Amino acid sequence: MMKRAGLLLLGLLATVPAWAAQIGALSAFMGGFASTILVMLLTHDSRRWAVKWAAGLSALSAVAFIVAAVATTTLVAGSHAEAPASVARQAAHGPARLMAVLFFSLGAYGLIAAIGCAGWVRSKRMGWATTVVAGLGAVAVTLNFVTF
């Protein structure tokens, strides 16, 4: 039984570079998307609450995705066979794994919320539409995280 658990742990550790690289690449892409939304909202002439909230949530999302990308870079670099001992130690025992997951999640939910707010900038009808779509997206992301 103990040997089986050890093999399972080794298998999970072997996949760290793969999932970290994937989350890092996705974080970089989604961070750019959130930054683009932020810039578009900051150049908007309106002082409506929806613009302020959507811009704030886009900024939160962009920064969270940047932190997730940096954390996953640490994980990938530390898992390399020729990594310096200090980098490997930080990747294995440091907060990078937790930071990658938490900040990726924060970025995803922040971006979904910003998209939900963005429709209110245009009209009440569009606001309801984007809020419903964002709500469904948040449920789908949550279900994915829970079943992962």
mmCIF file of N, CA and C in Angstrom:
data_model
loop_
_atom_site.group_PDB
_atom_site.id
_atom_site.type_symbol
_atom_site.label_atom_id
_atom_site.label_comp_id
_atom_site.label_asym_id
_atom_site.label_seq_id
_atom_site.Cartn_x
_atom_site.Cartn_y
_atom_site.Cartn_z
ATOM 1 N N MET A 1 0.820 -1.182 0.000
ATOM 2 C CA MET A 1 0.000 0.000 0.000
ATOM 3 C C MET A 1 0.875 1.261 0.000
ATOM 4 N N MET A 2 1.932 1.248 0.814
ATOM 5 C CA MET A 2 2.808 2.412 0.906
ATOM 6 C C MET A 2 3.540 2.649 -0.414
ATOM 7 N N LYS A 3 3.953 1.561 -1.080
ATOM 8 C CA LYS A 3 4.648 1.680 -2.358
ATOM 9 C C LYS A 3 3.718 2.295 -3.404
ATOM 10 N N ARG A 4 2.461 1.891 -3.375
ATOM 11 C CA ARG A 4 1.478 2.427 -4.319
ATOM 12 C C ARG A 4 1.280 3.931 -4.099
ATOM 13 N N ALA A 5 1.181 4.358 -2.848
ATOM 14 C CA ALA A 5 1.023 5.778 -2.536
ATOM 15 C C ALA A 5 2.247 6.567 -2.980
ATOM 16 N N GLY A 6 3.431 5.982 -2.802
ATOM 17 C CA GLY A 6 4.661 6.644 -3.237
ATOM 18 C C GLY A 6 4.715 6.813 -4.742
ATOM 19 N N LEU A 7 4.280 5.792 -5.470
ATOM 20 C CA LEU A 7 4.243 5.880 -6.930
ATOM 21 C C LEU A 7 3.231 6.925 -7.396
ATOM 22 N N LEU A 8 2.093 6.999 -6.717
ATOM 23 C CA LEU A 8 1.086 8.000 -7.050
ATOM 24 C C LEU A 8 1.637 9.406 -6.827
ATOM 25 N N LEU A 9 2.335 9.609 -5.710
ATOM 26 C CA LEU A 9 2.932 10.913 -5.419
ATOM 27 C C LEU A 9 3.979 11.269 -6.464
ATOM 28 N N LEU A 10 4.810 10.308 -6.847
ATOM 29 C CA LEU A 10 5.810 10.574 -7.886
ATOM 30 C C LEU A 10 5.144 10.942 -9.209
ATOM 31 N N GLY A 11 4.055 10.275 -9.529
ATOM 32 C CA GLY A 11 3.324 10.595 -10.753
ATOM 33 C C GLY A 11 2.757 12.002 -10.721
ATOM 34 N N LEU A 12 2.217 12.412 -9.574
ATOM 35 C CA LEU A 12 1.686 13.777 -9.438
ATOM 36 C C LEU A 12 2.792 14.813 -9.546
ATOM 37 N N LEU A 13 3.940 14.532 -8.923
ATOM 38 C CA LEU A 13 5.053 15.476 -8.993
ATOM 39 C C LEU A 13 5.595 15.587 -10.409
ATOM 40 N N ALA A 14 5.535 14.520 -11.156
ATOM 41 C CA ALA A 14 6.028 14.553 -12.533
ATOM 42 C C ALA A 14 5.153 15.423 -13.427
ATOM 43 N N THR A 15 3.887 15.591 -13.055
ATOM 44 C CA THR A 15 2.987 16.399 -13.879
ATOM 45 C C THR A 15 3.046 17.877 -13.524
ATOM 46 N N VAL A 16 3.730 18.253 -12.459
ATOM 47 C CA VAL A 16 3.792 19.664 -12.059
ATOM 48 C C VAL A 16 4.289 20.555 -13.192
ATOM 49 N N PRO A 17 5.395 20.226 -13.868
ATOM 50 C CA PRO A 17 5.833 21.116 -14.940
ATOM 51 C C PRO A 17 4.784 21.266 -16.043
ATOM 52 N N ALA A 18 4.061 20.189 -16.350
ATOM 53 C CA ALA A 18 3.076 20.244 -17.435
ATOM 54 C C ALA A 18 1.913 21.162 -17.072
ATOM 55 N N TRP A 19 1.310 20.967 -15.891
ATOM 56 C CA TRP A 19 0.172 21.822 -15.554
ATOM 57 C C TRP A 19 0.623 23.240 -15.232
ATOM 58 N N ALA A 20 1.807 23.387 -14.667
ATOM 59 C CA ALA A 20 2.307 24.729 -14.372
ATOM 60 C C ALA A 20 2.564 25.510 -15.660
ATOM 61 N N ALA A 21 3.126 24.840 -16.655
ATOM 62 C CA ALA A 21 3.363 25.505 -17.943
ATOM 63 C C ALA A 21 2.042 25.894 -18.600
ATOM 64 N N GLN A 22 1.056 25.016 -18.508
ATOM 65 C CA GLN A 22 -0.248 25.307 -19.103
ATOM 66 C C GLN A 22 -0.938 26.470 -18.407
ATOM 67 N N ILE A 23 -0.953 26.459 -17.082
ATOM 68 C CA ILE A 23 -1.578 27.551 -16.333
ATOM 69 C C ILE A 23 -0.807 28.850 -16.550
ATOM 70 N N GLY A 24 0.521 28.759 -16.631
ATOM 71 C CA GLY A 24 1.330 29.957 -16.877
ATOM 72 C C GLY A 24 1.024 30.583 -18.226
ATOM 73 N N ALA A 25 0.933 29.756 -19.260
ATOM 74 C CA ALA A 25 0.625 30.277 -20.601
ATOM 75 C C ALA A 25 -0.779 30.862 -20.644
ATOM 76 N N LEU A 26 -1.733 30.167 -20.049
ATOM 77 C CA LEU A 26 -3.107 30.670 -20.020
ATOM 78 C C LEU A 26 -3.207 31.957 -19.208
ATOM 79 N N SER A 27 -2.454 32.043 -18.112
ATOM 80 C CA SER A 27 -2.457 33.259 -17.295
ATOM 81 C C SER A 27 -1.905 34.450 -18.067
ATOM 82 N N ALA A 28 -0.839 34.228 -18.813
ATOM 83 C CA ALA A 28 -0.261 35.318 -19.607
ATOM 84 C C ALA A 28 -1.263 35.796 -20.662
ATOM 85 N N PHE A 29 -1.930 34.867 -21.330
ATOM 86 C CA PHE A 29 -2.918 35.224 -22.346
ATOM 87 C C PHE A 29 -4.104 35.957 -21.728
ATOM 88 N N MET A 30 -4.658 35.397 -20.659
ATOM 89 C CA MET A 30 -5.837 36.004 -20.028
ATOM 90 C C MET A 30 -5.487 37.332 -19.348
ATOM 91 N N GLY A 31 -4.265 37.456 -18.835
ATOM 92 C CA GLY A 31 -3.829 38.733 -18.262
ATOM 93 C C GLY A 31 -3.782 39.817 -19.319
ATOM 94 N N GLY A 32 -3.341 39.466 -20.522
ATOM 95 C CA GLY A 32 -3.347 40.426 -21.628
ATOM 96 C C GLY A 32 -4.760 40.822 -22.014
ATOM 97 N N PHE A 33 -5.656 39.861 -21.999
ATOM 98 C CA PHE A 33 -7.059 40.131 -22.306
ATOM 99 C C PHE A 33 -7.663 41.068 -21.259
ATOM 100 N N ALA A 34 -7.401 40.791 -19.980
ATOM 101 C CA ALA A 34 -7.918 41.640 -18.904
ATOM 102 C C ALA A 34 -7.328 43.046 -18.981
ATOM 103 N N SER A 35 -6.052 43.149 -19.329
ATOM 104 C CA SER A 35 -5.417 44.463 -19.475
ATOM 105 C C SER A 35 -6.028 45.251 -20.627
ATOM 106 N N THR A 36 -6.363 44.562 -21.698
ATOM 107 C CA THR A 36 -6.998 45.228 -22.842
ATOM 108 C C THR A 36 -8.364 45.774 -22.456
ATOM 109 N N ILE A 37 -9.140 44.976 -21.740
ATOM 110 C CA ILE A 37 -10.444 45.450 -21.265
ATOM 111 C C ILE A 37 -10.260 46.656 -20.355
ATOM 112 N N LEU A 38 -9.272 46.599 -19.473
ATOM 113 C CA LEU A 38 -9.002 47.706 -18.558
ATOM 114 C C LEU A 38 -8.702 48.988 -19.321
ATOM 115 N N VAL A 39 -7.826 48.921 -20.309
ATOM 116 C CA VAL A 39 -7.463 50.115 -21.081
ATOM 117 C C VAL A 39 -8.678 50.667 -21.822
ATOM 118 N N MET A 40 -9.485 49.776 -22.384
ATOM 119 C CA MET A 40 -10.684 50.236 -23.086
ATOM 120 C C MET A 40 -11.642 50.942 -22.129
ATOM 121 N N LEU A 41 -11.790 50.418 -20.922
ATOM 122 C CA LEU A 41 -12.692 51.035 -19.952
ATOM 123 C C LEU A 41 -12.136 52.345 -19.409
ATOM 124 N N LEU A 42 -10.822 52.435 -19.253
ATOM 125 C CA LEU A 42 -10.221 53.664 -18.740
ATOM 126 C C LEU A 42 -10.324 54.805 -19.741
ATOM 127 N N THR A 43 -10.417 54.485 -21.010
ATOM 128 C CA THR A 43 -10.553 55.538 -22.023
ATOM 129 C C THR A 43 -12.015 55.875 -22.306
ATOM 130 N N HIS A 44 -12.929 55.169 -21.665
ATOM 131 C CA HIS A 44 -14.365 55.434 -21.834
ATOM 132 C C HIS A 44 -14.732 56.727 -21.102
ATOM 133 N N ASP A 45 -15.604 57.513 -21.696
ATOM 134 C CA ASP A 45 -15.965 58.823 -21.144
ATOM 135 C C ASP A 45 -16.927 58.785 -19.964
ATOM 136 N N SER A 46 -17.540 57.691 -19.719
ATOM 137 C CA SER A 46 -18.593 57.609 -18.714
ATOM 138 C C SER A 46 -18.037 57.559 -17.293
ATOM 139 N N ARG A 47 -18.819 58.104 -16.374
ATOM 140 C CA ARG A 47 -18.496 58.018 -14.944
ATOM 141 C C ARG A 47 -19.482 57.088 -14.237
ATOM 142 N N ARG A 48 -20.144 56.248 -15.004
ATOM 143 C CA ARG A 48 -21.136 55.332 -14.452
ATOM 144 C C ARG A 48 -20.472 54.292 -13.561
ATOM 145 N N TRP A 49 -21.242 53.769 -12.625
ATOM 146 C CA TRP A 49 -20.724 52.774 -11.683
ATOM 147 C C TRP A 49 -20.209 51.539 -12.411
ATOM 148 N N ALA A 50 -20.859 51.166 -13.493
ATOM 149 C CA ALA A 50 -20.463 49.954 -14.211
ATOM 150 C C ALA A 50 -19.053 50.073 -14.787
ATOM 151 N N VAL A 51 -18.712 51.260 -15.279
ATOM 152 C CA VAL A 51 -17.368 51.470 -15.826
ATOM 153 C C VAL A 51 -16.334 51.342 -14.709
ATOM 154 N N LYS A 52 -16.619 51.944 -13.575
ATOM 155 C CA LYS A 52 -15.681 51.891 -12.447
ATOM 156 C C LYS A 52 -15.489 50.460 -11.936
ATOM 157 N N TRP A 53 -16.586 49.740 -11.786
ATOM 158 C CA TRP A 53 -16.495 48.369 -11.303
ATOM 159 C C TRP A 53 -15.807 47.459 -12.309
ATOM 160 N N ALA A 54 -16.180 47.585 -13.573
ATOM 161 C CA ALA A 54 -15.564 46.735 -14.600
ATOM 162 C C ALA A 54 -14.069 47.024 -14.717
ATOM 163 N N ALA A 55 -13.687 48.296 -14.634
ATOM 164 C CA ALA A 55 -12.260 48.648 -14.701
ATOM 165 C C ALA A 55 -11.510 48.104 -13.493
ATOM 166 N N GLY A 56 -12.088 48.241 -12.324
ATOM 167 C CA GLY A 56 -11.445 47.725 -11.108
ATOM 168 C C GLY A 56 -11.284 46.212 -11.135
ATOM 169 N N LEU A 57 -12.335 45.528 -11.581
ATOM 170 C CA LEU A 57 -12.264 44.065 -11.669
ATOM 171 C C LEU A 57 -11.282 43.612 -12.752
ATOM 172 N N SER A 58 -11.199 44.373 -13.837
ATOM 173 C CA SER A 58 -10.221 44.046 -14.884
ATOM 174 C C SER A 58 -8.799 44.222 -14.372
ATOM 175 N N ALA A 59 -8.567 45.281 -13.594
ATOM 176 C CA ALA A 59 -7.237 45.502 -13.012
ATOM 177 C C ALA A 59 -6.883 44.378 -12.042
ATOM 178 N N LEU A 60 -7.828 44.010 -11.197
ATOM 179 C CA LEU A 60 -7.620 42.905 -10.263
ATOM 180 C C LEU A 60 -7.283 41.620 -11.013
ATOM 181 N N SER A 61 -8.042 41.353 -12.052
ATOM 182 C CA SER A 61 -7.834 40.150 -12.852
ATOM 183 C C SER A 61 -6.468 40.157 -13.533
ATOM 184 N N ALA A 62 -6.095 41.276 -14.134
ATOM 185 C CA ALA A 62 -4.809 41.360 -14.837
ATOM 186 C C ALA A 62 -3.646 41.120 -13.872
ATOM 187 N N VAL A 63 -3.689 41.743 -12.718
ATOM 188 C CA VAL A 63 -2.607 41.576 -11.738
ATOM 189 C C VAL A 63 -2.580 40.144 -11.204
ATOM 190 N N ALA A 64 -3.743 39.573 -10.943
ATOM 191 C CA ALA A 64 -3.796 38.187 -10.458
ATOM 192 C C ALA A 64 -3.199 37.225 -11.482
ATOM 193 N N PHE A 65 -3.503 37.435 -12.759
ATOM 194 C CA PHE A 65 -2.939 36.571 -13.793
ATOM 195 C C PHE A 65 -1.422 36.749 -13.911
ATOM 196 N N ILE A 66 -0.925 37.957 -13.706
ATOM 197 C CA ILE A 66 0.529 38.180 -13.736
ATOM 198 C C ILE A 66 1.198 37.414 -12.594
ATOM 199 N N VAL A 67 0.622 37.492 -11.392
ATOM 200 C CA VAL A 67 1.181 36.766 -10.245
ATOM 201 C C VAL A 67 1.150 35.257 -10.508
ATOM 202 N N ALA A 68 0.056 34.762 -11.082
ATOM 203 C CA ALA A 68 -0.040 33.334 -11.393
ATOM 204 C C ALA A 68 1.018 32.927 -12.420
ATOM 205 N N ALA A 69 1.246 33.773 -13.410
ATOM 206 C CA ALA A 69 2.265 33.462 -14.427
ATOM 207 C C ALA A 69 3.660 33.410 -13.805
ATOM 208 N N VAL A 70 3.956 34.333 -12.907
ATOM 209 C CA VAL A 70 5.265 34.336 -12.240
ATOM 210 C C VAL A 70 5.404 33.104 -11.348
ATOM 211 N N ALA A 71 4.347 32.756 -10.613
ATOM 212 C CA ALA A 71 4.397 31.590 -9.723
ATOM 213 C C ALA A 71 4.599 30.304 -10.521
ATOM 214 N N THR A 72 3.923 30.176 -11.642
ATOM 215 C CA THR A 72 4.088 28.963 -12.443
ATOM 216 C C THR A 72 5.460 28.906 -13.101
ATOM 217 N N THR A 73 6.029 30.050 -13.414
ATOM 218 C CA THR A 73 7.394 30.075 -13.942
ATOM 219 C C THR A 73 8.366 29.544 -12.898
ATOM 220 N N THR A 74 8.157 29.920 -11.638
ATOM 221 C CA THR A 74 8.980 29.407 -10.544
ATOM 222 C C THR A 74 8.838 27.893 -10.434
ATOM 223 N N LEU A 75 7.614 27.397 -10.562
ATOM 224 C CA LEU A 75 7.395 25.952 -10.481
ATOM 225 C C LEU A 75 8.081 25.206 -11.619
ATOM 226 N N VAL A 76 7.951 25.712 -12.832
ATOM 227 C CA VAL A 76 8.563 25.046 -13.986
ATOM 228 C C VAL A 76 10.085 25.091 -13.877
ATOM 229 N N ALA A 77 10.630 26.250 -13.523
ATOM 230 C CA ALA A 77 12.088 26.378 -13.396
ATOM 231 C C ALA A 77 12.618 25.490 -12.277
ATOM 232 N N GLY A 78 11.901 25.432 -11.169
ATOM 233 C CA GLY A 78 12.351 24.632 -10.031
ATOM 234 C C GLY A 78 12.249 23.143 -10.253
ATOM 235 N N SER A 79 11.378 22.719 -11.155
ATOM 236 C CA SER A 79 11.227 21.290 -11.404
ATOM 237 C C SER A 79 12.215 20.772 -12.453
ATOM 238 N N HIS A 80 12.979 21.673 -13.036
ATOM 239 C CA HIS A 80 13.973 21.263 -14.035
ATOM 240 C C HIS A 80 15.120 20.544 -13.331
ATOM 241 N N ALA A 81 15.639 19.511 -13.977
ATOM 242 C CA ALA A 81 16.693 18.688 -13.376
ATOM 243 C C ALA A 81 17.955 19.480 -13.049
ATOM 244 N N GLU A 82 18.254 20.506 -13.826
ATOM 245 C CA GLU A 82 19.480 21.273 -13.607
ATOM 246 C C GLU A 82 19.235 22.588 -12.864
ATOM 247 N N ALA A 83 18.101 22.708 -12.215
ATOM 248 C CA ALA A 83 17.791 23.938 -11.474
ATOM 249 C C ALA A 83 18.709 24.065 -10.262
ATOM 250 N N PRO A 84 19.123 25.290 -9.933
ATOM 251 C CA PRO A 84 19.905 25.489 -8.710
ATOM 252 C C PRO A 84 19.110 25.001 -7.493
ATOM 253 N N ALA A 85 19.814 24.570 -6.487
ATOM 254 C CA ALA A 85 19.162 24.003 -5.299
ATOM 255 C C ALA A 85 18.179 24.972 -4.655
ATOM 256 N N SER A 86 18.534 26.260 -4.609
ATOM 257 C CA SER A 86 17.638 27.229 -3.971
ATOM 258 C C SER A 86 16.333 27.380 -4.743
ATOM 259 N N VAL A 87 16.401 27.340 -6.064
ATOM 260 C CA VAL A 87 15.198 27.451 -6.895
ATOM 261 C C VAL A 87 14.356 26.186 -6.762
ATOM 262 N N ALA A 88 14.998 25.037 -6.785
ATOM 263 C CA ALA A 88 14.274 23.769 -6.644
ATOM 264 C C ALA A 88 13.605 23.684 -5.276
ATOM 265 N N ARG A 89 14.286 24.135 -4.231
ATOM 266 C CA ARG A 89 13.730 24.122 -2.879
ATOM 267 C C ARG A 89 12.508 25.033 -2.795
ATOM 268 N N GLN A 90 12.615 26.225 -3.390
ATOM 269 C CA GLN A 90 11.490 27.160 -3.356
ATOM 270 C C GLN A 90 10.302 26.594 -4.118
ATOM 271 N N ALA A 91 10.553 25.959 -5.248
ATOM 272 C CA ALA A 91 9.459 25.379 -6.036
ATOM 273 C C ALA A 91 8.804 24.220 -5.298
ATOM 274 N N ALA A 92 9.622 23.424 -4.595
ATOM 275 C CA ALA A 92 9.082 22.259 -3.900
ATOM 276 C C ALA A 92 8.384 22.619 -2.592
ATOM 277 N N HIS A 93 8.930 23.563 -1.858
ATOM 278 C CA HIS A 93 8.414 23.848 -0.517
ATOM 279 C C HIS A 93 7.845 25.250 -0.364
ATOM 280 N N GLY A 94 8.033 26.091 -1.342
ATOM 281 C CA GLY A 94 7.580 27.468 -1.234
ATOM 282 C C GLY A 94 6.105 27.619 -1.576
ATOM 283 N N PRO A 95 5.644 28.830 -1.568
ATOM 284 C CA PRO A 95 4.221 29.097 -1.796
ATOM 285 C C PRO A 95 3.827 29.163 -3.272
ATOM 286 N N ALA A 96 4.745 28.858 -4.181
ATOM 287 C CA ALA A 96 4.469 29.054 -5.608
ATOM 288 C C ALA A 96 3.266 28.248 -6.094
ATOM 289 N N ARG A 97 3.139 27.019 -5.665
ATOM 290 C CA ARG A 97 2.021 26.179 -6.122
ATOM 291 C C ARG A 97 0.686 26.753 -5.639
ATOM 292 N N LEU A 98 0.624 27.111 -4.371
ATOM 293 C CA LEU A 98 -0.595 27.703 -3.819
ATOM 294 C C LEU A 98 -0.900 29.039 -4.490
ATOM 295 N N MET A 99 0.127 29.849 -4.686
ATOM 296 C CA MET A 99 -0.071 31.148 -5.332
ATOM 297 C C MET A 99 -0.556 30.983 -6.768
ATOM 298 N N ALA A 100 -0.018 30.006 -7.480
ATOM 299 C CA ALA A 100 -0.433 29.776 -8.863
ATOM 300 C C ALA A 100 -1.922 29.468 -8.934
ATOM 301 N N VAL A 101 -2.371 28.562 -8.078
ATOM 302 C CA VAL A 101 -3.785 28.158 -8.103
ATOM 303 C C VAL A 101 -4.690 29.277 -7.604
ATOM 304 N N LEU A 102 -4.339 29.896 -6.492
ATOM 305 C CA LEU A 102 -5.198 30.951 -5.933
ATOM 306 C C LEU A 102 -5.299 32.170 -6.846
ATOM 307 N N PHE A 103 -4.165 32.624 -7.359
ATOM 308 C CA PHE A 103 -4.204 33.827 -8.195
ATOM 309 C C PHE A 103 -4.783 33.548 -9.582
ATOM 310 N N PHE A 104 -4.610 32.333 -10.098
ATOM 311 C CA PHE A 104 -5.271 31.986 -11.354
ATOM 312 C C PHE A 104 -6.789 32.003 -11.153
ATOM 313 N N SER A 105 -7.241 31.433 -10.037
ATOM 314 C CA SER A 105 -8.676 31.436 -9.722
ATOM 315 C C SER A 105 -9.197 32.850 -9.547
ATOM 316 N N LEU A 106 -8.465 33.670 -8.815
ATOM 317 C CA LEU A 106 -8.867 35.069 -8.613
ATOM 318 C C LEU A 106 -8.942 35.812 -9.943
ATOM 319 N N GLY A 107 -7.969 35.577 -10.807
ATOM 320 C CA GLY A 107 -7.980 36.211 -12.122
ATOM 321 C C GLY A 107 -9.167 35.774 -12.955
ATOM 322 N N ALA A 108 -9.476 34.475 -12.932
ATOM 323 C CA ALA A 108 -10.605 33.962 -13.714
ATOM 324 C C ALA A 108 -11.920 34.550 -13.230
ATOM 325 N N TYR A 109 -12.140 34.514 -11.920
ATOM 326 C CA TYR A 109 -13.394 35.059 -11.382
ATOM 327 C C TYR A 109 -13.475 36.582 -11.559
ATOM 328 N N GLY A 110 -12.343 37.264 -11.417
ATOM 329 C CA GLY A 110 -12.334 38.714 -11.623
ATOM 330 C C GLY A 110 -12.672 39.088 -13.056
ATOM 331 N N LEU A 111 -12.128 38.339 -13.999
ATOM 332 C CA LEU A 111 -12.413 38.610 -15.412
ATOM 333 C C LEU A 111 -13.870 38.309 -15.743
ATOM 334 N N ILE A 112 -14.392 37.226 -15.204
ATOM 335 C CA ILE A 112 -15.805 36.904 -15.423
ATOM 336 C C ILE A 112 -16.694 38.006 -14.845
ATOM 337 N N ALA A 113 -16.363 38.488 -13.659
ATOM 338 C CA ALA A 113 -17.153 39.555 -13.046
ATOM 339 C C ALA A 113 -17.052 40.854 -13.852
ATOM 340 N N ALA A 114 -15.870 41.157 -14.373
ATOM 341 C CA ALA A 114 -15.701 42.359 -15.202
ATOM 342 C C ALA A 114 -16.552 42.267 -16.467
ATOM 343 N N ILE A 115 -16.595 41.093 -17.070
ATOM 344 C CA ILE A 115 -17.426 40.893 -18.253
ATOM 345 C C ILE A 115 -18.901 41.069 -17.882
ATOM 346 N N GLY A 116 -19.276 40.569 -16.721
ATOM 347 C CA GLY A 116 -20.656 40.749 -16.256
ATOM 348 C C GLY A 116 -21.019 42.214 -16.059
ATOM 349 N N CYS A 117 -20.088 43.010 -15.558
ATOM 350 C CA CYS A 117 -20.326 44.450 -15.346
ATOM 351 C C CYS A 117 -20.298 45.246 -16.642
ATOM 352 N N ALA A 118 -19.523 44.797 -17.591
ATOM 353 C CA ALA A 118 -19.291 45.579 -18.806
ATOM 354 C C ALA A 118 -20.565 45.853 -19.601
ATOM 355 N N GLY A 119 -21.489 44.939 -19.602
ATOM 356 C CA GLY A 119 -22.723 45.139 -20.353
ATOM 357 C C GLY A 119 -23.548 46.301 -19.834
ATOM 358 N N TRP A 120 -23.444 46.587 -18.545
ATOM 359 C CA TRP A 120 -24.207 47.680 -17.935
ATOM 360 C C TRP A 120 -23.746 49.039 -18.445
ATOM 361 N N VAL A 121 -22.547 49.090 -18.998
ATOM 362 C CA VAL A 121 -22.040 50.341 -19.570
ATOM 363 C C VAL A 121 -22.898 50.746 -20.767
ATOM 364 N N ARG A 122 -23.343 49.761 -21.521
ATOM 365 C CA ARG A 122 -24.123 50.013 -22.737
ATOM 366 C C ARG A 122 -25.605 50.268 -22.438
ATOM 367 N N SER A 123 -26.255 49.321 -21.746
ATOM 368 C CA SER A 123 -27.689 49.458 -21.464
ATOM 369 C C SER A 123 -28.093 48.464 -20.384
ATOM 370 N N LYS A 124 -29.310 48.670 -19.889
ATOM 371 C CA LYS A 124 -29.831 47.771 -18.875
ATOM 372 C C LYS A 124 -30.041 46.363 -19.449
ATOM 373 N N ARG A 125 -30.552 46.297 -20.659
ATOM 374 C CA ARG A 125 -30.793 45.009 -21.309
ATOM 375 C C ARG A 125 -29.479 44.250 -21.536
ATOM 376 N N MET A 126 -28.466 44.957 -22.042
ATOM 377 C CA MET A 126 -27.163 44.331 -22.254
ATOM 378 C C MET A 126 -26.537 43.950 -20.911
ATOM 379 N N GLY A 127 -26.766 44.770 -19.890
ATOM 380 C CA GLY A 127 -26.258 44.466 -18.555
ATOM 381 C C GLY A 127 -26.809 43.165 -18.014
ATOM 382 N N TRP A 128 -28.108 42.975 -18.160
ATOM 383 C CA TRP A 128 -28.705 41.715 -17.709
ATOM 384 C C TRP A 128 -28.149 40.535 -18.498
ATOM 385 N N ALA A 129 -27.983 40.726 -19.802
ATOM 386 C CA ALA A 129 -27.466 39.643 -20.638
ATOM 387 C C ALA A 129 -26.048 39.245 -20.217
ATOM 388 N N THR A 130 -25.174 40.224 -20.041
ATOM 389 C CA THR A 130 -23.791 39.895 -19.665
ATOM 390 C C THR A 130 -23.702 39.359 -18.239
ATOM 391 N N THR A 131 -24.590 39.822 -17.363
ATOM 392 C CA THR A 131 -24.602 39.310 -15.989
ATOM 393 C C THR A 131 -25.010 37.849 -15.956
ATOM 394 N N VAL A 132 -26.021 37.495 -16.734
ATOM 395 C CA VAL A 132 -26.454 36.090 -16.795
ATOM 396 C C VAL A 132 -25.346 35.213 -17.378
ATOM 397 N N VAL A 133 -24.743 35.672 -18.474
ATOM 398 C CA VAL A 133 -23.662 34.904 -19.098
ATOM 399 C C VAL A 133 -22.481 34.757 -18.129
ATOM 400 N N ALA A 134 -22.135 35.829 -17.439
ATOM 401 C CA ALA A 134 -21.031 35.771 -16.474
ATOM 402 C C ALA A 134 -21.367 34.834 -15.315
ATOM 403 N N GLY A 135 -22.607 34.870 -14.859
ATOM 404 C CA GLY A 135 -23.027 33.968 -13.783
ATOM 405 C C GLY A 135 -22.916 32.513 -14.197
ATOM 406 N N LEU A 136 -23.368 32.210 -15.405
ATOM 407 C CA LEU A 136 -23.246 30.840 -15.915
ATOM 408 C C LEU A 136 -21.775 30.440 -16.064
ATOM 409 N N GLY A 137 -20.962 31.381 -16.518
ATOM 410 C CA GLY A 137 -19.527 31.109 -16.637
ATOM 411 C C GLY A 137 -18.890 30.846 -15.282
ATOM 412 N N ALA A 138 -19.280 31.618 -14.276
ATOM 413 C CA ALA A 138 -18.732 31.421 -12.927
ATOM 414 C C ALA A 138 -19.124 30.053 -12.378
ATOM 415 N N VAL A 139 -20.362 29.642 -12.633
ATOM 416 C CA VAL A 139 -20.801 28.311 -12.194
ATOM 417 C C VAL A 139 -19.993 27.229 -12.909
ATOM 418 N N ALA A 140 -19.788 27.384 -14.211
ATOM 419 C CA ALA A 140 -19.023 26.393 -14.976
ATOM 420 C C ALA A 140 -17.575 26.301 -14.481
ATOM 421 N N VAL A 141 -16.960 27.446 -14.223
ATOM 422 C CA VAL A 141 -15.577 27.450 -13.725
ATOM 423 C C VAL A 141 -15.518 26.789 -12.344
ATOM 424 N N THR A 142 -16.483 27.108 -11.490
ATOM 425 C CA THR A 142 -16.522 26.521 -10.143
ATOM 426 C C THR A 142 -16.672 25.008 -10.222
ATOM 427 N N LEU A 143 -17.568 24.544 -11.086
ATOM 428 C CA LEU A 143 -17.742 23.092 -11.250
ATOM 429 C C LEU A 143 -16.469 22.443 -11.744
ATOM 430 N N ASN A 144 -15.764 23.132 -12.635
ATOM 431 C CA ASN A 144 -14.491 22.594 -13.131
ATOM 432 C C ASN A 144 -13.457 22.516 -12.011
ATOM 433 N N PHE A 145 -13.366 23.558 -11.202
ATOM 434 C CA PHE A 145 -12.412 23.552 -10.098
ATOM 435 C C PHE A 145 -12.759 22.469 -9.069
ATOM 436 N N VAL A 146 -14.038 22.310 -8.777
ATOM 437 C CA VAL A 146 -14.460 21.341 -7.774
ATOM 438 C C VAL A 146 -14.212 19.908 -8.237
ATOM 439 N N THR A 147 -14.436 19.643 -9.522
ATOM 440 C CA THR A 147 -14.254 18.283 -10.021
ATOM 441 C C THR A 147 -12.819 17.989 -10.432
ATOM 442 N N PHE A 148 -11.932 18.993 -10.430
ATOM 443 C CA PHE A 148 -10.541 18.808 -10.799
ATOM 444 C C PHE A 148 -9.843 18.220 -9.628
#
